[in-house]
Amino acid sequence: MELKTQVKQKITLSAHMQQCLEILAMDNTELGEFITEQSMENPIIELSEAPASWQGESLAAVHIERRLSEEEERGQEIADRESPNRDLYFQLSEYRLPSEVRRAAEYIIESLDERGYFADNVKESAAVLKTSVNNVKKALETVKKLEPKGIGAAGLEECLLMQLESEYPWETTAKEIVEKYLDDFSKGKLDKIGKSLGKTQEQIKKAGEIIRSLNPKPLRSREPVNGTRYIIADLALVTYEDCYDVVLNQAYLPEIHFNSDYVELLKTGADEETRRYVRERYERAKWLKSCVEKRQDTLLAVTGAIFKEQREFLLAGPPEIRPLTLKHVAEEMGVNISTISRAVKGKYIQTKWGTYPLKYFFGGGIPTEGGSVSTAHIRAVIARMIAKEDREHPFSDSRIEKLLKERGMSVSRRTVAAYREQMGLPSSPARKAEHLYRKKEKSGR
């Protein structure tokens, strides 16, 4: 009897802990909906509207739900375009890799082109990183394991083959088409392919449908969001003269109370069945409230740990974001990486520089002679170079690559081009043409 009771308690505890972990991963909107659903199922739970304020602060100047300004909208669009890379860093943090292999993997992620391909030479990459070719190969193998499938491929053929191997390993016909007849397939020469492979038109058609369902640009698998965008911040970063504070947005979370009439039944002479019914639901309600409070404490602690590492961001904004990993924050807090991952999932923080997903503050860096710098810093340097260039002779991407290397930052030309495009800056020929046009227009007046 005692053994059965202990087993039952362990199972219940496991289920409760799982609920706490799920609650930690919810954003404010999801959590608010979940609490409401629980109150409808449990008569012990009573809800009241939370005050429209931030926990720990009364900030009249802070709009809890607001439309992004034009400047923030542009910054958020850049952050959104970067989000696939941020997700890759998150996935990478789950792998236990030697430091040199991890550094190479981060370099590869930053060197992916706009489609998600890694077209750089492995030997050249090893030379840039001053590590072995074997380390770079191991790093590339790890990157290719990340989602979405196709990331890290050398080109279209490998990208499609990676997806076929993962999702349709039994489809040998589709694999043969990609390996031997991709050009013919793109031109619609299905009859020729069928005859060469000795397959029926129906078999070729079926294989073709599978190939068309694959994603040729895995890094750009998410469509950008159009139209007016509203973001409900889960937290706010409040800065003062020489300090800062992190506060929680409580406005979208109803407050949990316990129905006093039901609780009173536990103390009165109600029959055993009634008391058992009330006791079970009372325990569920207490656990729900406990999980929500634990979630809030964890979220504040994790965010505080993030900005302990990102102090320069408080002074200068996104250009000064440092390289930061989930693992580092987890070690600093003495918790599991999965706890950090759940805590930042889908959460946004409002700062004086704009509203950003917490994921925005994580990511690897570019190796330099003095350590590493964040990709945000690299972009800021590129932007400053272009802003100060000779308009008659603008810097090419290759020239910027060389200038960065002179500053100890090893960035490929392809990566320079990708960063430039992310910031909405045209190529050097386009910048020169625009300058000459404006010059001609001005002289003609």
CSV table of C-alpha atoms in Angstrom, one decimal:
chain,number,residue,atom,x,y,z
A,1,MET,CA,0.0,0.0,0.0
A,2,GLU,CA,2.8,2.4,0.9
A,3,LEU,CA,4.7,1.6,-2.3
A,4,LYS,CA,1.6,2.3,-4.4
A,5,THR,CA,1.2,5.6,-2.7
A,6,GLN,CA,4.8,6.6,-3.3
A,7,VAL,CA,4.6,5.7,-7.0
A,8,LYS,CA,1.3,7.7,-7.3
A,9,GLN,CA,3.0,10.7,-5.7
A,10,LYS,CA,6.0,10.5,-8.0
A,11,ILE,CA,3.7,10.3,-11.1
A,12,THR,CA,1.6,13.3,-9.9
A,13,LEU,CA,4.7,15.3,-9.1
A,14,SER,CA,6.1,14.6,-12.6
A,15,ALA,CA,2.8,15.8,-14.2
A,16,HIS,CA,2.9,19.0,-12.0
A,17,MET,CA,6.5,19.7,-12.9
A,18,GLN,CA,5.7,19.2,-16.6
A,19,GLN,CA,2.9,21.8,-16.3
A,20,CYS,CA,5.3,24.2,-14.7
A,21,LEU,CA,7.7,23.8,-17.6
A,22,GLU,CA,4.9,24.3,-20.1
A,23,ILE,CA,3.8,27.5,-18.3
A,24,LEU,CA,7.4,28.8,-18.4
A,25,ALA,CA,7.5,28.4,-22.2
A,26,MET,CA,4.2,30.4,-22.6
A,27,ASP,CA,4.2,34.1,-23.5
A,28,ASN,CA,1.7,36.4,-21.7
A,29,THR,CA,-1.1,35.9,-24.2
A,30,GLU,CA,-0.9,32.2,-24.1
A,31,LEU,CA,-0.6,32.1,-20.3
A,32,GLY,CA,-3.6,34.4,-19.9
A,33,GLU,CA,-5.7,32.1,-22.1
A,34,PHE,CA,-4.4,29.0,-20.2
A,35,ILE,CA,-5.3,30.4,-16.8
A,36,THR,CA,-8.8,31.3,-18.1
A,37,GLU,CA,-9.3,27.7,-19.4
A,38,GLN,CA,-8.2,26.3,-16.0
A,39,SER,CA,-10.7,28.5,-14.2
A,40,MET,CA,-13.5,27.2,-16.3
A,41,GLU,CA,-12.6,23.6,-15.4
A,42,ASN,CA,-11.9,24.2,-11.8
A,43,PRO,CA,-14.6,25.8,-9.5
A,44,ILE,CA,-12.0,26.6,-6.9
A,45,ILE,CA,-10.3,29.1,-9.2
A,46,GLU,CA,-11.6,32.7,-9.3
A,47,LEU,CA,-10.1,35.3,-11.5
A,48,SER,CA,-9.9,39.1,-11.3
A,49,GLU,CA,-8.5,41.5,-13.8
A,50,ALA,CA,-5.0,42.5,-13.2
A,51,PRO,CA,-4.2,46.2,-13.1
A,52,ALA,CA,-2.9,47.6,-16.4
A,53,SER,CA,0.6,48.2,-15.1
A,54,TRP,CA,4.0,46.7,-14.9
A,55,GLN,CA,5.0,44.6,-11.8
A,56,GLY,CA,7.3,46.6,-9.6
A,57,GLU,CA,6.9,49.9,-11.5
A,58,SER,CA,4.2,52.4,-12.4
A,59,LEU,CA,5.2,53.6,-15.8
A,60,ALA,CA,2.7,56.0,-17.3
A,61,ALA,CA,4.9,56.5,-20.3
A,62,VAL,CA,5.0,52.8,-21.2
A,63,HIS,CA,2.3,51.7,-23.5
A,64,ILE,CA,1.7,48.0,-22.9
A,65,GLU,CA,0.3,47.4,-26.4
A,66,ARG,CA,1.3,49.9,-29.1
A,67,ARG,CA,2.1,50.2,-32.7
A,68,LEU,CA,5.8,50.2,-33.5
A,69,SER,CA,7.3,53.5,-34.6
A,70,GLU,CA,8.8,53.6,-38.1
A,71,GLU,CA,12.3,53.4,-36.8
A,72,GLU,CA,11.4,50.4,-34.5
A,73,GLU,CA,9.5,48.8,-37.3
A,74,ARG,CA,12.6,48.9,-39.5
A,75,GLY,CA,14.7,47.6,-36.7
A,76,GLN,CA,12.2,44.8,-36.0
A,77,GLU,CA,12.2,43.8,-39.6
A,78,ILE,CA,15.9,43.3,-39.4
A,79,ALA,CA,15.5,41.3,-36.2
A,80,ASP,CA,12.8,39.2,-37.9
A,81,ARG,CA,15.1,38.5,-40.9
A,82,GLU,CA,17.8,37.5,-38.4
A,83,SER,CA,15.5,35.2,-36.5
A,84,PRO,CA,16.3,32.0,-38.5
A,85,ASN,CA,20.0,32.5,-37.5
A,86,ARG,CA,19.0,33.0,-33.9
A,87,ASP,CA,17.0,29.8,-34.0
A,88,LEU,CA,20.0,28.0,-35.3
A,89,TYR,CA,22.1,29.2,-32.4
A,90,PHE,CA,19.4,28.0,-30.0
A,91,GLN,CA,19.5,24.5,-31.6
A,92,LEU,CA,23.3,24.5,-31.6
A,93,SER,CA,23.4,25.2,-27.9
A,94,GLU,CA,21.8,21.8,-27.3
A,95,TYR,CA,24.9,20.0,-28.8
A,96,ARG,CA,27.9,19.3,-26.6
A,97,LEU,CA,30.8,20.2,-28.8
A,98,PRO,CA,34.5,20.9,-28.3
A,99,SER,CA,35.1,24.7,-28.1
A,100,GLU,CA,37.0,24.8,-31.5
A,101,VAL,CA,34.2,22.9,-33.2
A,102,ARG,CA,31.5,25.1,-31.7
A,103,ARG,CA,33.4,28.2,-32.8
A,104,ALA,CA,33.6,26.8,-36.3
A,105,ALA,CA,29.8,26.0,-36.2
A,106,GLU,CA,29.0,29.6,-35.2
A,107,TYR,CA,31.2,30.8,-38.0
A,108,ILE,CA,29.4,28.6,-40.5
A,109,ILE,CA,26.0,29.9,-39.3
A,110,GLU,CA,27.1,33.4,-39.8
A,111,SER,CA,28.5,32.5,-43.3
A,112,LEU,CA,25.2,31.1,-44.6
A,113,ASP,CA,23.9,32.9,-47.6
A,114,GLU,CA,20.3,34.2,-47.9
A,115,ARG,CA,19.1,30.7,-48.9
A,116,GLY,CA,20.8,28.9,-46.0
A,117,TYR,CA,23.7,27.4,-48.1
A,118,PHE,CA,27.3,27.3,-47.0
A,119,ALA,CA,29.2,27.7,-50.2
A,120,ASP,CA,32.6,28.7,-48.7
A,121,ASN,CA,35.6,26.4,-49.0
A,122,VAL,CA,36.2,24.2,-45.9
A,123,LYS,CA,40.0,24.6,-46.1
A,124,GLU,CA,39.7,28.4,-46.5
A,125,SER,CA,37.3,28.6,-43.5
A,126,ALA,CA,39.8,26.6,-41.4
A,127,ALA,CA,42.5,29.0,-42.3
A,128,VAL,CA,40.4,32.0,-41.3
A,129,LEU,CA,39.5,30.4,-38.0
A,130,LYS,CA,43.1,29.1,-37.5
A,131,THR,CA,41.8,25.6,-36.7
A,132,SER,CA,42.0,22.2,-38.4
A,133,VAL,CA,40.0,21.2,-41.4
A,134,ASN,CA,38.6,18.3,-39.4
A,135,ASN,CA,37.1,20.7,-36.9
A,136,VAL,CA,35.4,22.6,-39.6
A,137,LYS,CA,34.1,19.4,-41.2
A,138,LYS,CA,32.6,18.3,-37.8
A,139,ALA,CA,31.1,21.7,-37.3
A,140,LEU,CA,29.5,21.6,-40.8
A,141,GLU,CA,28.1,18.1,-40.0
A,142,THR,CA,26.5,19.5,-36.9
A,143,VAL,CA,25.0,22.5,-38.7
A,144,LYS,CA,23.5,20.2,-41.2
A,145,LYS,CA,21.6,18.4,-38.4
A,146,LEU,CA,19.8,21.6,-37.5
A,147,GLU,CA,16.3,22.5,-38.6
A,148,PRO,CA,14.9,23.3,-41.1
A,149,LYS,CA,16.6,20.5,-43.1
A,150,GLY,CA,18.8,21.7,-45.9
A,151,ILE,CA,20.7,24.3,-43.8
A,152,GLY,CA,24.4,24.2,-44.5
A,153,ALA,CA,24.1,22.5,-47.9
A,154,ALA,CA,26.7,23.5,-50.5
A,155,GLY,CA,24.0,24.1,-53.2
A,156,LEU,CA,20.5,23.3,-54.3
A,157,GLU,CA,21.2,19.6,-55.1
A,158,GLU,CA,22.5,18.8,-51.7
A,159,CYS,CA,19.8,20.9,-50.0
A,160,LEU,CA,17.1,18.9,-51.7
A,161,LEU,CA,18.8,15.6,-51.1
A,162,MET,CA,19.1,16.4,-47.4
A,163,GLN,CA,15.4,17.0,-47.2
A,164,LEU,CA,14.6,13.8,-49.1
A,165,GLU,CA,16.8,11.7,-46.9
A,166,SER,CA,15.1,13.2,-43.8
A,167,GLU,CA,11.5,13.2,-44.9
A,168,TYR,CA,11.2,10.7,-47.8
A,169,PRO,CA,14.1,8.2,-47.4
A,170,TRP,CA,12.1,5.6,-49.4
A,171,GLU,CA,11.7,7.8,-52.5
A,172,THR,CA,14.5,6.5,-54.6
A,173,THR,CA,13.1,7.9,-57.9
A,174,ALA,CA,13.0,11.5,-56.5
A,175,LYS,CA,16.5,11.1,-55.3
A,176,GLU,CA,17.7,9.9,-58.7
A,177,ILE,CA,16.0,12.9,-60.4
A,178,VAL,CA,17.7,15.3,-58.1
A,179,GLU,CA,21.1,13.6,-58.4
A,180,LYS,CA,21.1,13.2,-62.2
A,181,TYR,CA,18.4,15.1,-63.9
A,182,LEU,CA,17.7,18.3,-61.8
A,183,ASP,CA,18.3,20.6,-64.8
A,184,ASP,CA,15.9,18.6,-67.0
A,185,PHE,CA,13.4,18.5,-64.2
A,186,SER,CA,13.5,22.3,-63.9
A,187,LYS,CA,12.8,22.6,-67.6
A,188,GLY,CA,9.8,20.2,-67.4
A,189,LYS,CA,11.4,17.4,-69.5
A,190,LEU,CA,9.6,14.6,-67.7
A,191,ASP,CA,9.3,12.3,-70.7
A,192,LYS,CA,13.1,12.3,-71.1
A,193,ILE,CA,13.6,11.6,-67.4
A,194,GLY,CA,11.1,8.8,-67.5
A,195,LYS,CA,12.8,7.1,-70.4
A,196,SER,CA,16.2,7.5,-68.9
A,197,LEU,CA,15.2,6.0,-65.6
A,198,GLY,CA,12.8,3.4,-67.1
A,199,LYS,CA,9.9,4.8,-65.0
A,200,THR,CA,6.3,5.4,-65.9
A,201,GLN,CA,4.9,8.9,-66.2
A,202,GLU,CA,2.9,8.3,-63.1
A,203,GLN,CA,6.0,7.4,-61.1
A,204,ILE,CA,7.8,10.5,-62.4
A,205,LYS,CA,4.8,12.7,-61.7
A,206,LYS,CA,4.6,11.4,-58.1
A,207,ALA,CA,8.4,12.0,-57.6
A,208,GLY,CA,8.1,15.4,-59.1
A,209,GLU,CA,5.3,16.4,-56.7
A,210,ILE,CA,7.6,15.4,-53.8
A,211,ILE,CA,10.5,17.4,-55.1
A,212,ARG,CA,8.3,20.5,-55.6
A,213,SER,CA,7.2,20.2,-52.0
A,214,LEU,CA,10.8,20.6,-50.7
A,215,ASN,CA,12.1,24.0,-49.7
A,216,PRO,CA,15.0,25.2,-51.9
A,217,LYS,CA,15.7,28.2,-49.5
A,218,PRO,CA,15.4,26.7,-46.0
A,219,LEU,CA,16.8,29.8,-44.2
A,220,ARG,CA,13.9,31.9,-45.7
A,221,SER,CA,11.2,29.4,-44.9
A,222,ARG,CA,9.2,32.0,-42.9
A,223,GLU,CA,7.3,34.6,-44.8
A,224,PRO,CA,7.7,38.2,-43.5
A,225,VAL,CA,4.7,39.6,-41.7
A,226,ASN,CA,3.0,42.4,-43.6
A,227,GLY,CA,0.8,45.2,-42.5
A,228,THR,CA,0.4,46.9,-39.1
A,229,ARG,CA,2.1,44.9,-36.4
A,230,TYR,CA,1.4,44.9,-32.7
A,231,ILE,CA,3.7,43.4,-30.1
A,232,ILE,CA,2.7,42.8,-26.5
A,233,ALA,CA,5.9,43.1,-24.5
A,234,ASP,CA,6.3,40.5,-21.7
A,235,LEU,CA,8.9,42.7,-19.9
A,236,ALA,CA,10.3,46.2,-20.0
A,237,LEU,CA,13.9,47.4,-19.5
A,238,VAL,CA,13.8,50.6,-17.5
A,239,THR,CA,17.0,52.6,-17.5
A,240,TYR,CA,17.9,55.4,-15.0
A,241,GLU,CA,20.9,57.6,-14.9
A,242,ASP,CA,23.4,54.9,-13.8
A,243,CYS,CA,21.3,51.8,-13.4
A,244,TYR,CA,18.5,49.8,-14.9
A,245,ASP,CA,15.6,47.5,-13.8
A,246,VAL,CA,13.7,44.7,-15.5
A,247,VAL,CA,9.9,44.7,-14.8
A,248,LEU,CA,7.1,42.4,-15.9
A,249,ASN,CA,4.0,43.2,-17.8
A,250,GLN,CA,1.1,42.0,-15.6
A,251,ALA,CA,-1.7,43.6,-17.6
A,252,TYR,CA,-2.6,40.5,-19.6
A,253,LEU,CA,-2.5,38.0,-16.8
A,254,PRO,CA,-5.6,37.6,-14.6
A,255,GLU,CA,-5.0,37.3,-10.9
A,256,ILE,CA,-5.7,33.9,-9.4
A,257,HIS,CA,-7.8,33.6,-6.2
A,258,PHE,CA,-9.5,30.7,-4.4
A,259,ASN,CA,-13.3,30.5,-4.0
A,260,SER,CA,-13.7,30.8,-0.2
A,261,ASP,CA,-17.0,28.8,-0.1
A,262,TYR,CA,-15.3,25.8,-1.6
A,263,VAL,CA,-12.3,26.1,0.6
A,264,GLU,CA,-14.6,26.3,3.7
A,265,LEU,CA,-16.0,22.8,2.7
A,266,LEU,CA,-12.6,21.4,3.6
A,267,LYS,CA,-13.0,22.5,7.2
A,268,THR,CA,-16.7,21.6,7.7
A,269,GLY,CA,-18.3,18.3,8.1
A,270,ALA,CA,-18.9,17.6,4.4
A,271,ASP,CA,-19.0,14.0,3.3
A,272,GLU,CA,-15.7,12.4,2.4
A,273,GLU,CA,-16.5,12.3,-1.4
A,274,THR,CA,-17.1,16.0,-1.4
A,275,ARG,CA,-14.0,16.8,0.6
A,276,ARG,CA,-11.9,14.6,-1.8
A,277,TYR,CA,-13.3,16.4,-4.8
A,278,VAL,CA,-12.7,19.8,-3.3
A,279,ARG,CA,-9.2,18.9,-2.0
A,280,GLU,CA,-8.0,17.6,-5.5
A,281,ARG,CA,-9.1,20.8,-7.2
A,282,TYR,CA,-7.8,23.0,-4.4
A,283,GLU,CA,-4.3,21.3,-4.8
A,284,ARG,CA,-4.5,21.9,-8.6
A,285,ALA,CA,-5.4,25.5,-8.1
A,286,LYS,CA,-2.5,26.0,-5.6
A,287,TRP,CA,-0.1,24.3,-8.0
A,288,LEU,CA,-1.3,26.5,-10.9
A,289,LYS,CA,-0.7,29.7,-8.9
A,290,SER,CA,2.7,28.4,-7.7
A,291,CYS,CA,3.7,27.6,-11.3
A,292,VAL,CA,2.7,31.1,-12.5
A,293,GLU,CA,4.7,32.7,-9.7
A,294,LYS,CA,7.7,30.5,-10.4
A,295,ARG,CA,7.4,31.4,-14.1
A,296,GLN,CA,7.5,35.1,-13.3
A,297,ASP,CA,10.4,34.8,-10.9
A,298,THR,CA,12.4,32.7,-13.5
A,299,LEU,CA,11.6,35.1,-16.3
A,300,LEU,CA,12.9,38.1,-14.3
A,301,ALA,CA,16.0,36.2,-13.2
A,302,VAL,CA,16.9,35.1,-16.7
A,303,THR,CA,16.3,38.5,-18.2
A,304,GLY,CA,18.4,40.1,-15.5
A,305,ALA,CA,21.2,37.6,-16.3
A,306,ILE,CA,21.0,38.4,-20.0
A,307,PHE,CA,21.4,42.2,-19.4
A,308,LYS,CA,24.2,41.6,-16.9
A,309,GLU,CA,26.1,40.3,-19.9
A,310,GLN,CA,24.7,42.9,-22.4
A,311,ARG,CA,25.5,46.1,-20.4
A,312,GLU,CA,26.8,47.8,-23.5
A,313,PHE,CA,23.4,47.5,-25.1
A,314,LEU,CA,22.0,49.7,-22.3
A,315,LEU,CA,24.3,52.5,-23.3
A,316,ALA,CA,24.6,52.2,-27.1
A,317,GLY,CA,21.8,49.9,-28.3
A,318,PRO,CA,21.9,47.0,-30.8
A,319,PRO,CA,25.4,47.7,-32.3
A,320,GLU,CA,27.0,46.8,-29.0
A,321,ILE,CA,25.3,43.4,-28.4
A,322,ARG,CA,27.9,40.9,-27.3
A,323,PRO,CA,28.1,37.3,-28.4
A,324,LEU,CA,26.0,35.3,-25.8
A,325,THR,CA,24.9,31.7,-25.6
A,326,LEU,CA,22.2,29.9,-23.7
A,327,LYS,CA,24.8,27.7,-22.1
A,328,HIS,CA,26.7,30.7,-20.7
A,329,VAL,CA,23.5,32.1,-19.0
A,330,ALA,CA,22.5,28.6,-17.8
A,331,GLU,CA,26.0,28.2,-16.2
A,332,GLU,CA,25.9,31.6,-14.6
A,333,MET,CA,22.4,30.9,-13.1
A,334,GLY,CA,23.2,27.2,-12.2
A,335,VAL,CA,20.3,25.9,-14.2
A,336,ASN,CA,19.7,23.6,-17.2
A,337,ILE,CA,19.9,25.1,-20.7
A,338,SER,CA,16.4,23.9,-21.4
A,339,THR,CA,15.2,26.3,-18.6
A,340,ILE,CA,16.7,29.3,-20.3
A,341,SER,CA,15.4,28.2,-23.7
A,342,ARG,CA,11.8,27.9,-22.3
A,343,ALA,CA,12.1,31.2,-20.4
A,344,VAL,CA,13.0,33.2,-23.5
A,345,LYS,CA,10.8,31.4,-26.0
A,346,GLY,CA,8.3,33.8,-27.6
A,347,LYS,CA,9.0,36.6,-25.0
A,348,TYR,CA,9.5,40.2,-26.0
A,349,ILE,CA,11.1,43.0,-24.0
A,350,GLN,CA,10.5,46.7,-24.4
A,351,THR,CA,13.6,49.0,-24.3
A,352,LYS,CA,14.3,52.6,-25.2
A,353,TRP,CA,15.9,51.3,-28.4
A,354,GLY,CA,12.8,49.4,-29.4
A,355,THR,CA,10.9,46.2,-28.7
A,356,TYR,CA,12.9,43.0,-29.2
A,357,PRO,CA,12.4,39.2,-28.8
A,358,LEU,CA,14.6,37.9,-26.0
A,359,LYS,CA,16.2,35.6,-28.5
A,360,TYR,CA,17.6,38.7,-30.2
A,361,PHE,CA,20.2,39.0,-27.4
A,362,PHE,CA,21.6,35.5,-28.0
A,363,GLY,CA,24.0,34.5,-30.8
A,364,GLY,CA,27.5,33.6,-31.6
A,365,GLY,CA,30.2,36.0,-32.7
A,366,ILE,CA,32.8,36.6,-35.4
A,367,PRO,CA,36.3,35.6,-34.3
A,368,THR,CA,38.8,38.4,-33.8
A,369,GLU,CA,42.4,38.7,-32.6
A,370,GLY,CA,41.1,39.9,-29.2
A,371,GLY,CA,38.3,37.2,-28.9
A,372,SER,CA,35.0,37.7,-30.7
A,373,VAL,CA,32.5,40.4,-31.5
A,374,SER,CA,28.7,40.1,-32.2
A,375,THR,CA,27.2,40.2,-35.6
A,376,ALA,CA,25.3,43.4,-34.6
A,377,HIS,CA,28.7,45.1,-34.0
A,378,ILE,CA,30.0,43.9,-37.4
A,379,ARG,CA,26.9,45.4,-39.1
A,380,ALA,CA,27.4,48.7,-37.3
A,381,VAL,CA,31.0,48.9,-38.5
A,382,ILE,CA,30.0,48.1,-42.1
A,383,ALA,CA,27.3,50.8,-41.9
A,384,ARG,CA,29.8,53.4,-40.6
A,385,MET,CA,32.3,52.5,-43.3
A,386,ILE,CA,29.7,53.0,-46.0
A,387,ALA,CA,28.4,56.3,-44.4
A,388,LYS,CA,32.0,57.7,-44.5
A,389,GLU,CA,33.1,56.4,-47.9
A,390,ASP,CA,34.0,58.5,-51.0
A,391,ARG,CA,30.7,58.7,-52.9
A,392,GLU,CA,32.7,58.8,-56.2
A,393,HIS,CA,34.5,55.6,-55.3
A,394,PRO,CA,32.3,53.6,-52.9
A,395,PHE,CA,33.6,50.5,-51.1
A,396,SER,CA,32.9,47.2,-52.8
A,397,ASP,CA,32.0,44.2,-50.6
A,398,SER,CA,35.5,42.8,-51.2
A,399,ARG,CA,37.1,46.1,-50.1
A,400,ILE,CA,35.0,46.1,-46.9
A,401,GLU,CA,36.0,42.5,-46.3
A,402,LYS,CA,39.7,43.6,-46.4
A,403,LEU,CA,39.1,46.6,-44.2
A,404,LEU,CA,37.4,44.4,-41.6
A,405,LYS,CA,40.3,42.0,-41.7
A,406,GLU,CA,42.7,44.9,-41.1
A,407,ARG,CA,40.7,45.5,-37.9
A,408,GLY,CA,41.0,41.9,-36.9
A,409,MET,CA,37.5,40.8,-37.9
A,410,SER,CA,37.5,37.8,-40.3
A,411,VAL,CA,34.3,38.1,-42.3
A,412,SER,CA,33.9,36.6,-45.8
A,413,ARG,CA,32.7,38.8,-48.8
A,414,ARG,CA,29.5,36.8,-48.9
A,415,THR,CA,28.8,37.6,-45.3
A,416,VAL,CA,29.5,41.3,-45.9
A,417,ALA,CA,27.0,41.3,-48.7
A,418,ALA,CA,24.4,39.5,-46.6
A,419,TYR,CA,24.8,42.0,-43.7
A,420,ARG,CA,24.7,45.0,-46.1
A,421,GLU,CA,21.4,43.7,-47.6
A,422,GLN,CA,19.9,43.1,-44.1
A,423,MET,CA,20.5,46.8,-43.4
A,424,GLY,CA,18.9,47.8,-46.6
A,425,LEU,CA,22.1,49.2,-48.1
A,426,PRO,CA,22.5,48.9,-51.9
A,427,SER,CA,25.6,47.5,-53.6
A,428,SER,CA,28.6,49.8,-54.5
A,429,PRO,CA,27.6,50.2,-58.1
A,430,ALA,CA,24.0,51.1,-57.1
A,431,ARG,CA,25.3,53.6,-54.5
A,432,LYS,CA,27.6,55.2,-57.0
A,433,ALA,CA,24.8,55.4,-59.6
A,434,GLU,CA,22.5,57.0,-57.0
A,435,HIS,CA,25.2,59.6,-56.1
A,436,LEU,CA,26.0,60.5,-59.7
A,437,TYR,CA,22.2,60.8,-60.5
A,438,ARG,CA,21.7,63.2,-57.5
A,439,LYS,CA,24.9,65.1,-58.5
A,440,LYS,CA,23.7,65.5,-62.1
A,441,GLU,CA,20.2,66.5,-60.9
A,442,LYS,CA,21.6,69.1,-58.5
A,443,SER,CA,23.9,70.6,-61.2
A,444,GLY,CA,21.0,70.9,-63.6
A,445,ARG,CA,19.0,73.1,-61.3
